[in-house]
mmCIF file of C-alpha atoms in Angstrom:
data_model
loop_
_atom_site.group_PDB
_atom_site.id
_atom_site.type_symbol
_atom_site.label_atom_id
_atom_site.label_comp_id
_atom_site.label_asym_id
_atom_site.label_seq_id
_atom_site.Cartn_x
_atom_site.Cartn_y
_atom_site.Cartn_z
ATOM 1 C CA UNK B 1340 93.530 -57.116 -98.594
ATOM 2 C CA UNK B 1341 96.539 -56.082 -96.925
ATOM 3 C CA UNK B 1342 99.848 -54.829 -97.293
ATOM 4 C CA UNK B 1343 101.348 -57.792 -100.001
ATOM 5 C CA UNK B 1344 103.635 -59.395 -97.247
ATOM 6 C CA UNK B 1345 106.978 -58.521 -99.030
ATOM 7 C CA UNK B 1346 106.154 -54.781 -98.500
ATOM 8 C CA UNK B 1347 105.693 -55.171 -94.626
ATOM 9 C CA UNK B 1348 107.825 -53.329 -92.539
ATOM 10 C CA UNK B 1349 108.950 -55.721 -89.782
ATOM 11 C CA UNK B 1350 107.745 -54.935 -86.466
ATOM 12 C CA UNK B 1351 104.635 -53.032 -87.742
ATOM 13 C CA UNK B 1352 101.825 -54.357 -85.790
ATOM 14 C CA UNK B 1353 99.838 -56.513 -87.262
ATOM 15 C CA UNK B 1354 96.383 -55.840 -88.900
ATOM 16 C CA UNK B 1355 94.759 -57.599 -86.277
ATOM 17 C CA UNK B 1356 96.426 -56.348 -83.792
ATOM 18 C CA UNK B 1357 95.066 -52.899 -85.182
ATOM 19 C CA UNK B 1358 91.805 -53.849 -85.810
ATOM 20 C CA UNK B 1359 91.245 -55.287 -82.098
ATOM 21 C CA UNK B 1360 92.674 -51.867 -81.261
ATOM 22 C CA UNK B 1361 90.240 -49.779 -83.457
ATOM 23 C CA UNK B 1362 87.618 -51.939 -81.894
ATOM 24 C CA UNK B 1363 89.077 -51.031 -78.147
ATOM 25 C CA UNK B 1364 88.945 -47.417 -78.835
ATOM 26 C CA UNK B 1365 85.937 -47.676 -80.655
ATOM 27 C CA UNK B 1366 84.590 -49.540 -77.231
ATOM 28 C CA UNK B 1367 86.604 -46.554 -74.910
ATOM 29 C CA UNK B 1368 84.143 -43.991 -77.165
ATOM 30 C CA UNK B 1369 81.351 -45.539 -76.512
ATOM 31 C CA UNK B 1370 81.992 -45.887 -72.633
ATOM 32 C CA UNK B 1371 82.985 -42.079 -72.802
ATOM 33 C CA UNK B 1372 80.250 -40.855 -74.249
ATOM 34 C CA UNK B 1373 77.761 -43.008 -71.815
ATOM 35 C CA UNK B 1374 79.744 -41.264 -69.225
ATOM 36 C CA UNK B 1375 79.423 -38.051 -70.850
ATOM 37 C CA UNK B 1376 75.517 -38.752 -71.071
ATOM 38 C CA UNK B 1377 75.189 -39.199 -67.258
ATOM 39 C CA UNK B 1378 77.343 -35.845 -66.609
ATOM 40 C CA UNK B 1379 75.103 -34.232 -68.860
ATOM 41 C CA UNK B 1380 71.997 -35.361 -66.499
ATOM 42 C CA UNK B 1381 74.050 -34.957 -63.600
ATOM 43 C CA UNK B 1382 74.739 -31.291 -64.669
ATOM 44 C CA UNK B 1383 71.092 -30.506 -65.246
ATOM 45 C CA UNK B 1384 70.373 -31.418 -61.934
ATOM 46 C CA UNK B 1385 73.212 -29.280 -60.477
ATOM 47 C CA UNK B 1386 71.630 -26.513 -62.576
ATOM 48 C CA UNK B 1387 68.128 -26.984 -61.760
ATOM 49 C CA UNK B 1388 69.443 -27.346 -58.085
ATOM 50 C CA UNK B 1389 71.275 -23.933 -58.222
ATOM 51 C CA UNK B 1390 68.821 -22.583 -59.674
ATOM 52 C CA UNK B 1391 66.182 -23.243 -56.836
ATOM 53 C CA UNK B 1392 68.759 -21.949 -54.644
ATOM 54 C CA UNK B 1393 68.895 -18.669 -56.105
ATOM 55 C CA UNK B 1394 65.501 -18.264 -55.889
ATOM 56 C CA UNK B 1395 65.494 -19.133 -52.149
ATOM 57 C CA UNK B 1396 68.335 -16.350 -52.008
ATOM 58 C CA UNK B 1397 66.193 -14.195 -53.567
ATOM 59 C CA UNK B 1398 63.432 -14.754 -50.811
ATOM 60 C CA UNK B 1399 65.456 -14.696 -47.609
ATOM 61 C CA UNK B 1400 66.735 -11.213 -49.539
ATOM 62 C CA UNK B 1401 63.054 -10.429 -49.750
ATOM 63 C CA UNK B 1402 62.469 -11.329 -45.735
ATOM 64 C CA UNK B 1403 65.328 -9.591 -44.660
ATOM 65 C CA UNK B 1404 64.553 -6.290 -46.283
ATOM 66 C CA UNK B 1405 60.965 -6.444 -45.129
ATOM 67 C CA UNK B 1406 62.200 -7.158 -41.185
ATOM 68 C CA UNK B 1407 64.356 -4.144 -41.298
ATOM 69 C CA UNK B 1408 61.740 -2.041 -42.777
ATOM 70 C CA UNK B 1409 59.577 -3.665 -39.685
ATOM 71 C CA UNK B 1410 62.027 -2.727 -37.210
ATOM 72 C CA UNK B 1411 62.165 0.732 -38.551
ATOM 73 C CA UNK B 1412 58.695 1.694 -38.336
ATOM 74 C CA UNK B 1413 58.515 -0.485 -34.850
ATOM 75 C CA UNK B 1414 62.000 1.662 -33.467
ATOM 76 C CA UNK B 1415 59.645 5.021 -34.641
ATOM 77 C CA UNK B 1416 56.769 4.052 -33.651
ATOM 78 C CA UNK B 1417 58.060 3.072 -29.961
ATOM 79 C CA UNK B 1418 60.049 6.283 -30.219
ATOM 80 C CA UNK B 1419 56.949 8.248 -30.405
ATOM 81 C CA UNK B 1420 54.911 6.614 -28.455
ATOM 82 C CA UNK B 1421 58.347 7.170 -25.733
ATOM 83 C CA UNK B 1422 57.814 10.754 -26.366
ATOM 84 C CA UNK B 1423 54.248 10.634 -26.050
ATOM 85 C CA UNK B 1424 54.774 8.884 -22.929
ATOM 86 C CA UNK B 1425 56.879 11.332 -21.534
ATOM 87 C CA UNK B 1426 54.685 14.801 -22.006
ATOM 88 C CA UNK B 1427 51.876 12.927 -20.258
ATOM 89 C CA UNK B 1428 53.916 12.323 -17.239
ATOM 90 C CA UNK B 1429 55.390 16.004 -17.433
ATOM 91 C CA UNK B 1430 51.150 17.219 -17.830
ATOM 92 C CA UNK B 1431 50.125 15.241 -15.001
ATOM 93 C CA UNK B 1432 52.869 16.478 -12.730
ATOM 94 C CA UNK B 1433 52.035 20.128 -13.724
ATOM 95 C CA UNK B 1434 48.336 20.159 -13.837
ATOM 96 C CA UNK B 1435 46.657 23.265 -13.769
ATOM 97 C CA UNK B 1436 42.990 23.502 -13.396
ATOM 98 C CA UNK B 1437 41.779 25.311 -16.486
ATOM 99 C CA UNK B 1438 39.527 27.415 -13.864
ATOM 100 C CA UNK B 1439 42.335 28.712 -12.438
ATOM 101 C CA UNK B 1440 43.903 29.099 -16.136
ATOM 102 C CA UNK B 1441 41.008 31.485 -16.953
ATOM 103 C CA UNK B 1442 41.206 33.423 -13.553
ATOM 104 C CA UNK B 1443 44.465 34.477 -14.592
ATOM 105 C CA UNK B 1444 43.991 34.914 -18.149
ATOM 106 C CA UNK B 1445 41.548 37.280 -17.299
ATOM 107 C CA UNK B 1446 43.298 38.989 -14.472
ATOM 108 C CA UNK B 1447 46.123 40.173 -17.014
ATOM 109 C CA UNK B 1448 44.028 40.868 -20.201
ATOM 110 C CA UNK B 1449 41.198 42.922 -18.142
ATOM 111 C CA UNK B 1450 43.104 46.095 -17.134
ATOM 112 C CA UNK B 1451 45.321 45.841 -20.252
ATOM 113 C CA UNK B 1452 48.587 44.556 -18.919
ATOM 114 C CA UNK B 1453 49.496 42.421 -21.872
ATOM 115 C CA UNK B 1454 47.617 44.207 -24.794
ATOM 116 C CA UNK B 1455 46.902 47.995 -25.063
ATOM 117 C CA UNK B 1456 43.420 49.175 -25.355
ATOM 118 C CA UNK B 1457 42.179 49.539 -28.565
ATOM 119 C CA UNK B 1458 41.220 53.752 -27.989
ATOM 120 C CA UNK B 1459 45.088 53.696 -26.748
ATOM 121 C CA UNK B 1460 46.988 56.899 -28.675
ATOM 122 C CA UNK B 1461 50.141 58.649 -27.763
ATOM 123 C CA UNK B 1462 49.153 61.001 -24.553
ATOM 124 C CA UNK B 1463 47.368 57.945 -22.963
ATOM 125 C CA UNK B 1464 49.117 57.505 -19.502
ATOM 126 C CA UNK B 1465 48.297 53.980 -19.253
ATOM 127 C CA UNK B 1466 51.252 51.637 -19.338
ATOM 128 C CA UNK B 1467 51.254 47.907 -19.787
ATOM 129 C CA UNK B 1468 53.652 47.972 -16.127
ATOM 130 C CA UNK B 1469 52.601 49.966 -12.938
ATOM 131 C CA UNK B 1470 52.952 53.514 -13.248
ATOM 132 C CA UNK B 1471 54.246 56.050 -10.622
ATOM 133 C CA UNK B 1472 50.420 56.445 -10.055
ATOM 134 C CA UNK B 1473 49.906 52.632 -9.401
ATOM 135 C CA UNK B 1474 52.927 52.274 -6.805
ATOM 136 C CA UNK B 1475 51.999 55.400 -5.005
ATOM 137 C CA UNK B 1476 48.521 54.039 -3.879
ATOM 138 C CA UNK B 1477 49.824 50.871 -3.342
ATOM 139 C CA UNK B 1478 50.826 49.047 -0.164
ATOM 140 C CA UNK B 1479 54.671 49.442 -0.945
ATOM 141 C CA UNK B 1480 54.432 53.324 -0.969
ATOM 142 C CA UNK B 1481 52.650 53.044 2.423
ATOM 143 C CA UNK B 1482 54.590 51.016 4.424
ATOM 144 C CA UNK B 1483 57.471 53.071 3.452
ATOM 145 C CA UNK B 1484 55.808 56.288 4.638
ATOM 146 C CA UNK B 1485 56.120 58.345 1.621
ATOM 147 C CA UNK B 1486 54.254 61.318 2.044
ATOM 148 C CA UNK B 1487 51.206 61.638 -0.248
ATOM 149 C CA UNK B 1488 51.711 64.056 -2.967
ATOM 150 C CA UNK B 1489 48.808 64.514 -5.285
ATOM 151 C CA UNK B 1490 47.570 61.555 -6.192
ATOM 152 C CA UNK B 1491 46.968 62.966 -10.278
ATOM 153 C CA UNK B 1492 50.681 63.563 -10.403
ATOM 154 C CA UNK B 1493 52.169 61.368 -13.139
ATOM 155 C CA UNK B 1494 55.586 62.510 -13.926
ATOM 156 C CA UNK B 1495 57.658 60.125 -13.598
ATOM 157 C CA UNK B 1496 60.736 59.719 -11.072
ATOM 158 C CA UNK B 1497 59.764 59.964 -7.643
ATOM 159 C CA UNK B 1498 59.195 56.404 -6.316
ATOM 160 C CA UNK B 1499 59.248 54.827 -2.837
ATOM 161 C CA UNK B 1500 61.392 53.232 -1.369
ATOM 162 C CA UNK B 1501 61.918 49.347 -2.102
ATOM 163 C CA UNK B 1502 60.938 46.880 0.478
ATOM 164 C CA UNK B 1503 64.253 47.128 3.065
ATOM 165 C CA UNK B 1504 63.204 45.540 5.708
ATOM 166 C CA UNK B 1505 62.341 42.460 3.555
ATOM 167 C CA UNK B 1506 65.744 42.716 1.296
ATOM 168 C CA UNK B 1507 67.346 42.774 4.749
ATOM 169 C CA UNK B 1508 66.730 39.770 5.991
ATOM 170 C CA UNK B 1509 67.036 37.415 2.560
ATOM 171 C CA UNK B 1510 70.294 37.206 2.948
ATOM 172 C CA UNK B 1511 71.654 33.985 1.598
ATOM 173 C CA UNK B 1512 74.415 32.391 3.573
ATOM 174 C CA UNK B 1513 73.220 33.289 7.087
ATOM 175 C CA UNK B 1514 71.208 30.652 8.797
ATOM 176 C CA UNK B 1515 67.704 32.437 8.436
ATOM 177 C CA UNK B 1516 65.407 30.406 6.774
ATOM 178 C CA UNK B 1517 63.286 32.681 5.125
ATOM 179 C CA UNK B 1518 60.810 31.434 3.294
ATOM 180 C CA UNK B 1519 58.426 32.730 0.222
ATOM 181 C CA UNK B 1520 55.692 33.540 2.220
ATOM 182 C CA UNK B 1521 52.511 31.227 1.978
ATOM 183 C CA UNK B 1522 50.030 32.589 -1.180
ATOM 184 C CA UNK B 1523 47.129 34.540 -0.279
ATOM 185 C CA UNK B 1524 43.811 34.995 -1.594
ATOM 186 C CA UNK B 1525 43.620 38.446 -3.321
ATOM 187 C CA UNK B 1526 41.694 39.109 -5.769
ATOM 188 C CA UNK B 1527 43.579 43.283 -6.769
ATOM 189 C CA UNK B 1528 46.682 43.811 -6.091
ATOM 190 C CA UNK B 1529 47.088 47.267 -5.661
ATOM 191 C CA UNK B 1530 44.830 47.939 -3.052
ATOM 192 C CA UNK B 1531 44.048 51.262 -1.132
ATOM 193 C CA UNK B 1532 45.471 50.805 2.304
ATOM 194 C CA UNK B 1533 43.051 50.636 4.967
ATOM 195 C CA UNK B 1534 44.444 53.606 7.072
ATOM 196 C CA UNK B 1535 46.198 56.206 4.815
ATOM 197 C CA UNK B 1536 46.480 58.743 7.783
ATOM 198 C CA UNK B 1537 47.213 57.054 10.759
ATOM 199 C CA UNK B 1538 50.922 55.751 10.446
ATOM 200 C CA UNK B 1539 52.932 58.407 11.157
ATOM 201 C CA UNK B 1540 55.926 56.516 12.409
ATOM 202 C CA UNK B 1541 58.755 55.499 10.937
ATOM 203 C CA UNK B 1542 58.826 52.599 9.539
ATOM 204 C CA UNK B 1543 62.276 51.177 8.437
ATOM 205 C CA UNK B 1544 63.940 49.889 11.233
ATOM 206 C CA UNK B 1545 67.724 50.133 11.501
ATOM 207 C CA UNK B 1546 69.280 47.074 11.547
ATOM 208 C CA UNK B 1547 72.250 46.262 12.929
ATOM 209 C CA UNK B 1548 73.149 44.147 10.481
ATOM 210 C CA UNK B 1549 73.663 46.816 7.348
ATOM 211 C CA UNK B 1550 74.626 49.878 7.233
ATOM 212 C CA UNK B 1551 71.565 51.383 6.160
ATOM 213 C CA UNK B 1552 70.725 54.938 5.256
ATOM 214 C CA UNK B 1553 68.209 56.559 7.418
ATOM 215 C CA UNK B 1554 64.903 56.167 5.226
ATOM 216 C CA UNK B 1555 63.535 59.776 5.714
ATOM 217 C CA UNK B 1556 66.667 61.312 4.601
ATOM 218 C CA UNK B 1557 66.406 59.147 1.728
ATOM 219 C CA UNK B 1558 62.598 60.117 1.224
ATOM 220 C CA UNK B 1559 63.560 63.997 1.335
ATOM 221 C CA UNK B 1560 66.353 63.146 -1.223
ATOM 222 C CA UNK B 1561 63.671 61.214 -3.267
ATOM 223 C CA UNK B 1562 61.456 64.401 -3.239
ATOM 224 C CA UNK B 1563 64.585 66.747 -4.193
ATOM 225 C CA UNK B 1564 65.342 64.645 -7.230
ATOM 226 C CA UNK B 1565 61.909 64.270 -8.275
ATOM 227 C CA UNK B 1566 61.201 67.969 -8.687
ATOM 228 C CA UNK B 1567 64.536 69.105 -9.728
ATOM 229 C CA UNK B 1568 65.125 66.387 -12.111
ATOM 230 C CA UNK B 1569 64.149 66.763 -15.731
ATOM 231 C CA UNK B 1570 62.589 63.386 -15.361
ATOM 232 C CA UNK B 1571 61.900 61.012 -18.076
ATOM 233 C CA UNK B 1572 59.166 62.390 -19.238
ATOM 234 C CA UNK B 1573 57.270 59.228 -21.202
ATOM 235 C CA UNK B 1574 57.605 60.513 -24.615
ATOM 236 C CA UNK B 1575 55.020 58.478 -26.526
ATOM 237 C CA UNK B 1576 54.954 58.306 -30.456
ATOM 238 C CA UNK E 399 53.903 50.241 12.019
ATOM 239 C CA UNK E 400 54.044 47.448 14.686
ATOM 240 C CA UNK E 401 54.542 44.902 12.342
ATOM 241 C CA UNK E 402 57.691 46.068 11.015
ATOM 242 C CA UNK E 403 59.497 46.908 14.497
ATOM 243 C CA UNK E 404 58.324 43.373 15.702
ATOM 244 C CA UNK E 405 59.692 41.987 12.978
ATOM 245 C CA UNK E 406 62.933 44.318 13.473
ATOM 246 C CA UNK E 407 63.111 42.882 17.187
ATOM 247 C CA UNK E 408 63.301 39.495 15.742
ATOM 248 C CA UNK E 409 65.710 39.645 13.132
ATOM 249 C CA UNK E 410 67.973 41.371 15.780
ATOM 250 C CA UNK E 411 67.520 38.675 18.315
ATOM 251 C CA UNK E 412 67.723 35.596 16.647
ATOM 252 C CA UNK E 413 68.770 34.202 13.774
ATOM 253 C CA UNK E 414 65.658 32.269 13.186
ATOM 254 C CA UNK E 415 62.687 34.348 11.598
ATOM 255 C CA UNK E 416 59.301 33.468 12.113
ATOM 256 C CA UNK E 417 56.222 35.370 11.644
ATOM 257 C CA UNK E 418 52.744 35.530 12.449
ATOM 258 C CA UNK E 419 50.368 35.298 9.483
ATOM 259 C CA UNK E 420 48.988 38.676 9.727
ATOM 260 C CA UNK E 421 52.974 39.418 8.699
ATOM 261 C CA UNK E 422 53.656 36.783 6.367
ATOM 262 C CA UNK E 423 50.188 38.786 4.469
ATOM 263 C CA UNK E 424 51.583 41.468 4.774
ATOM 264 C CA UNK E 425 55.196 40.588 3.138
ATOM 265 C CA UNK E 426 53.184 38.859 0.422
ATOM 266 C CA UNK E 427 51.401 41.572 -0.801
ATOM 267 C CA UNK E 428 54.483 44.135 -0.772
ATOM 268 C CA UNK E 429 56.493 41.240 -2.728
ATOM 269 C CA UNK E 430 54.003 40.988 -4.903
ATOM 270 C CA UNK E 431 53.384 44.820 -5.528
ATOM 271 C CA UNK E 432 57.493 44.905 -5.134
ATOM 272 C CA UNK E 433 57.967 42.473 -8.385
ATOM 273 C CA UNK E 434 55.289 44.221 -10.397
ATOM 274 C CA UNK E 435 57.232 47.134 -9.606
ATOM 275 C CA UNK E 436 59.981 45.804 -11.486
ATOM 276 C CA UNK E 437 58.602 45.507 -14.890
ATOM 277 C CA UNK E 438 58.500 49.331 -15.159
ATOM 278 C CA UNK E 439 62.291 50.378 -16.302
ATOM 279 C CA UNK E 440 62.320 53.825 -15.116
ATOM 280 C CA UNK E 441 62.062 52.925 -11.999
ATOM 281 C CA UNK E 442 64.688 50.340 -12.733
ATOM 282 C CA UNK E 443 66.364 53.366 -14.053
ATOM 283 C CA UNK E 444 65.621 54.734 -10.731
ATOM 284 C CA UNK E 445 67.156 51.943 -8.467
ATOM 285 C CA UNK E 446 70.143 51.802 -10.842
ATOM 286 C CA UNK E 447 71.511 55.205 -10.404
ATOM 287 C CA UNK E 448 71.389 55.314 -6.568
ATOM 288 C CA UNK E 449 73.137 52.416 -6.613
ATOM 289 C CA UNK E 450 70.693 50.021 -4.984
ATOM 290 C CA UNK E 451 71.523 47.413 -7.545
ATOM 291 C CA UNK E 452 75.433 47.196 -6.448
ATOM 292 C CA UNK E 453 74.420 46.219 -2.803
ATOM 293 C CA UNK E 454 74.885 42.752 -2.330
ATOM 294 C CA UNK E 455 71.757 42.866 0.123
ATOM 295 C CA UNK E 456 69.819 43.743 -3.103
ATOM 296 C CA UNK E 457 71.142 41.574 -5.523
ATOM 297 C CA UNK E 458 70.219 38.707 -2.948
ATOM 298 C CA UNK E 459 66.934 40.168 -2.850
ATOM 299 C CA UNK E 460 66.006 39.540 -6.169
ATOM 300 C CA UNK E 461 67.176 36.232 -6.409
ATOM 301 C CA UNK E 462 65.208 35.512 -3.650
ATOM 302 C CA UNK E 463 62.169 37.037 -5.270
ATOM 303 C CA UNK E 464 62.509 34.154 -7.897
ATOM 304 C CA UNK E 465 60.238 32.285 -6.483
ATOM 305 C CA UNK E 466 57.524 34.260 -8.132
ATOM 306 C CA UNK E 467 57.827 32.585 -10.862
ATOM 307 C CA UNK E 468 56.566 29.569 -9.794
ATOM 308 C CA UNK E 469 52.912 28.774 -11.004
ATOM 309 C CA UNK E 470 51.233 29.016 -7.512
ATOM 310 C CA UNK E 471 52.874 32.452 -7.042
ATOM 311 C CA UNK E 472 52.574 33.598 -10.659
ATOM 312 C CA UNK E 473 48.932 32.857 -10.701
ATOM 313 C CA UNK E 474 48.667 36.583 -8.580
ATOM 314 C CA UNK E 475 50.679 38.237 -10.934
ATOM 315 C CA UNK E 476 48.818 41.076 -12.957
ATOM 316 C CA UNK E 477 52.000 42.436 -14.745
ATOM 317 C CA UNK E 478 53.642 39.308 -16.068
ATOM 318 C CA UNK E 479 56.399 40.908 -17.898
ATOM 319 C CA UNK E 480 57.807 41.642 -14.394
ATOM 320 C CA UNK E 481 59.007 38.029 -14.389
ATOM 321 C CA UNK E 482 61.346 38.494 -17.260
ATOM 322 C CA UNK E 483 62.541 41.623 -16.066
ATOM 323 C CA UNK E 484 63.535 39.441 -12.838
ATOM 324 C CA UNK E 485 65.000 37.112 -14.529
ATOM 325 C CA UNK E 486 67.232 39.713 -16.719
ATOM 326 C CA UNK E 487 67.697 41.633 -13.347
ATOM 327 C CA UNK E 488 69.838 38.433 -12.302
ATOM 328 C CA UNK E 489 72.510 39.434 -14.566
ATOM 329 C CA UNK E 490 75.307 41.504 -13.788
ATOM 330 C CA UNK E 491 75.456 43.572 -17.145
ATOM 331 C CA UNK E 492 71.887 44.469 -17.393
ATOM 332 C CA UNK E 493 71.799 46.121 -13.576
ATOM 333 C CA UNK E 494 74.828 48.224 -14.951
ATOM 334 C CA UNK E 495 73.207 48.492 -18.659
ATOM 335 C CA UNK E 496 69.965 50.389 -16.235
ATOM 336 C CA UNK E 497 72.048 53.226 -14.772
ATOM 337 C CA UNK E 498 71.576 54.750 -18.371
ATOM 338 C CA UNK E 499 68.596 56.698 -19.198
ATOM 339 C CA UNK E 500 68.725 55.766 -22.492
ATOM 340 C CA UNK E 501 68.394 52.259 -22.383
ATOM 341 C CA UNK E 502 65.858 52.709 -19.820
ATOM 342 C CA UNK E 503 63.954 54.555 -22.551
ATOM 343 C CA UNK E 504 64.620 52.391 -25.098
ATOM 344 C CA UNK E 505 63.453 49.659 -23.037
ATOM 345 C CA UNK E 506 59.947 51.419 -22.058
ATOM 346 C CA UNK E 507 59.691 52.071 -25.964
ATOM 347 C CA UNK E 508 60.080 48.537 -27.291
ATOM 348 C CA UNK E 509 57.754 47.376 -24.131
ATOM 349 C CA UNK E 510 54.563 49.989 -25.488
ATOM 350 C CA UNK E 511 55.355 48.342 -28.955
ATOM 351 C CA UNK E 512 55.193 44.858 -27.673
ATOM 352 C CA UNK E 513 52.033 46.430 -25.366
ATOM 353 C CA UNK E 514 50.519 47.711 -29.107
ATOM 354 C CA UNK E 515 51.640 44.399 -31.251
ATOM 355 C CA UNK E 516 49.135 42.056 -29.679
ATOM 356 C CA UNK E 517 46.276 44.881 -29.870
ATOM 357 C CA UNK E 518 47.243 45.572 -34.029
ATOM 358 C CA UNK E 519 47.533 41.517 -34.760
ATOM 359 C CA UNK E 520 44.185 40.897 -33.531
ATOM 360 C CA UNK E 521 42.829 43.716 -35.576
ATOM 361 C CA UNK E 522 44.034 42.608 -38.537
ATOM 362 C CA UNK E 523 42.647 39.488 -37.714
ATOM 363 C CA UNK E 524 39.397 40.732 -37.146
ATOM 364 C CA UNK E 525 39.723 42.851 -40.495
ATOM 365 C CA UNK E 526 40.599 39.543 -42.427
ATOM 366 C CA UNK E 527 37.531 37.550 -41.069
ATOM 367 C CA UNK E 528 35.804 40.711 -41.895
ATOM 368 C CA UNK E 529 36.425 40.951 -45.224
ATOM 369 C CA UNK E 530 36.656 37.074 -45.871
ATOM 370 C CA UNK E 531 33.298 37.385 -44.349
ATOM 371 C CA UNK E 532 32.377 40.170 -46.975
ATOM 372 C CA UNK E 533 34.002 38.435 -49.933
ATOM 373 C CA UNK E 534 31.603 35.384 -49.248
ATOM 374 C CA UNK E 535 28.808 37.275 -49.014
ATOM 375 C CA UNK E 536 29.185 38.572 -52.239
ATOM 376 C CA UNK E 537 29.835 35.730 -54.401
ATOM 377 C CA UNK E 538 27.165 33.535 -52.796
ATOM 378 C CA UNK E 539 24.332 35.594 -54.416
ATOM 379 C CA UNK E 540 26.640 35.177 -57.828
#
């Protein structure tokens, strides 16, 4: 069956010649689609391969989150534990006994320094500082030789005269040394002096180094004001 | 007294002060009354308007008297609120703010509020207890 030869074209190829062709493409198929097989398996491996990998990328993602989350609450907790660290060195350094924590607890709530008594009411001459009354019995008021007025006098505005001699010499700047002097045991602090009567003498020196106003001029002055003066008279609500 | 023309020989004579501890008692206790002194503003008023707080003698003074704020000193202390007043006294503007009477007074008031505050908060609390006290009382039986 072919072409009757008269209707040939010349130079067509022959139908052998086709027919071993067919048969070499049909041949190149086959051989393509073997190869195509193999890519195929080779391909599931790559996806089965890439698929374990993102799973390992998922777990290292996993880790990682968890070890920053560690560090976190490590970095706090070492923070605090820092801080903690710290206030225990600043309590030991300051220690306090609590005995001596209760002695003054007491010694500034007993005679109502910090909170009023309860009966308090406007009138009441008690004051939660020392009143004119306090400083005149004190030891202040006698060193500075203030004469004694009646000691129920409570209008307020005559006061002694501050500590001179001491003010004198802290003098920053000069080569004096003069230190806080060493605490002493007292148990009240305003005390009645020993000898009310007996100093008589003056007792402010004059230094040489200030120019400092003769202190019983100053006292009459004090004693001038004080009556004269329409002092501040505690007005109490 | 002796004490104090001793101690005026000394300071005159040298420039190094020491003192015997019947003196260094002595100083301790006037500093200490001194400080307390402080927490009352009229006399602050006082020392304001003759001038005692423009002396530079003075104003050394009371930094000097800083030291009373340290525990072992403060432990003596029966009118603590003379510590703040020292540390206020430090400042320029407040020794000038004192020469006024009114802010003297002002001062003295808010102080017998503060004095009052401590005394009305722990009534209350006692009054709260009291009636929590009450309240349970009466439903228990209920």
């Amino acid at each position: 069956m072919g072409t009757p030869k008269g209707q040939q074209r010349q130079g067509a190829p022959e139908p052998s010649e086709l027919i071993q062709l067919l048969v070499d493409k049909d041949k190149e198929i086959k051989d393509c689609l073997k190869t195509a097989g193999k890519q195929a398996e080779v391909q599931k491996t790559i996806d089965e391969l890439k698929h374990e990998v993102d799973r390992r990328d998922l777990d290292i993602k996993i880790l990682q989150k968890n070890l920053k989350e560690a560090e976190n609450v490590l970095q706090t907790a070492i923070f605090q534990a820092k801080q903690k660290l710290d206030s225990i060195k600043q309590a030991s350094e300051k220690k306090i006994s609590s005995e001596e924590l209760i002695k003054f607890a007491h010694r500034i709530s007993a005679s109502n320094a910090v909170e009023a008594p309860p009966t308090w009411a406007p009138g009441d001459h008690r004051r939660p500082y020392p009143t004119d009354y306090d400083m005149r019995c004190g030891w202040l008021a006698k060193m500075s030789d203030l004469p004694t007025n009646t000691p129920t006098q409570v209008a307020q505005g005559s006061y002694g005269e501050p500590m001179a001699s001491n003010r004198n010499q802290a003098i920053p700047g000069q080569d004096m040394a003069v230190l806080p002097p060493p605490q002493q045991h007292l148990s009240v602090t305003w005390q009645n002096p020993p000898d009310t009567g007996s100093t008589t003498a003056p007792l402010h020196p004059h230094h040489n180094l200030i120019d400092f106003k003769g202190h019983n001029k100053e006292n009459e002055d004090v004693e001038l004001m004080s009556s004269d003066s329409s002092s501040s008279s505690s007005s109490d609500e | 007294m002796l004490m104090a023309q001793s101690r005026m020989t000394q300071v005159s004579n040298s420039s190094t002060f020491t003192e015997n501890e019947e003196q260094a008692q002595l100083r301790f206790q006037t500093e200490l009354e001194f400080v307390q002194c402080l927490a009352n503003p009229n006399y602050l008023n006082f020392l304001a308007q003759r001038g005692y707080f423009k002396e530079t003698n003075f104003t050394n003074y009371l930094k000097y008297l800083l030291y009373w704020k340290e525990p072992k000193y403060a432990k003596y202390l029966k009118y603590p609120q003379s510590l703040h007043f020292l540390e206020l006294l430090q400042y320029e503007q407040f020794r000038k703010e004192l020469a006024n009477q009114q802010c003297a007074k002002f001062i003295d008031d808010q102080q017998l509020l503060h004095w009052q505050h401590y005394q009305r908060k722990r009534m209350k609390l006692l009054s709260d207890q009291a009636d929590h006290a009450n309240k349970s009382k009466d439903s228990k039986p209920s």
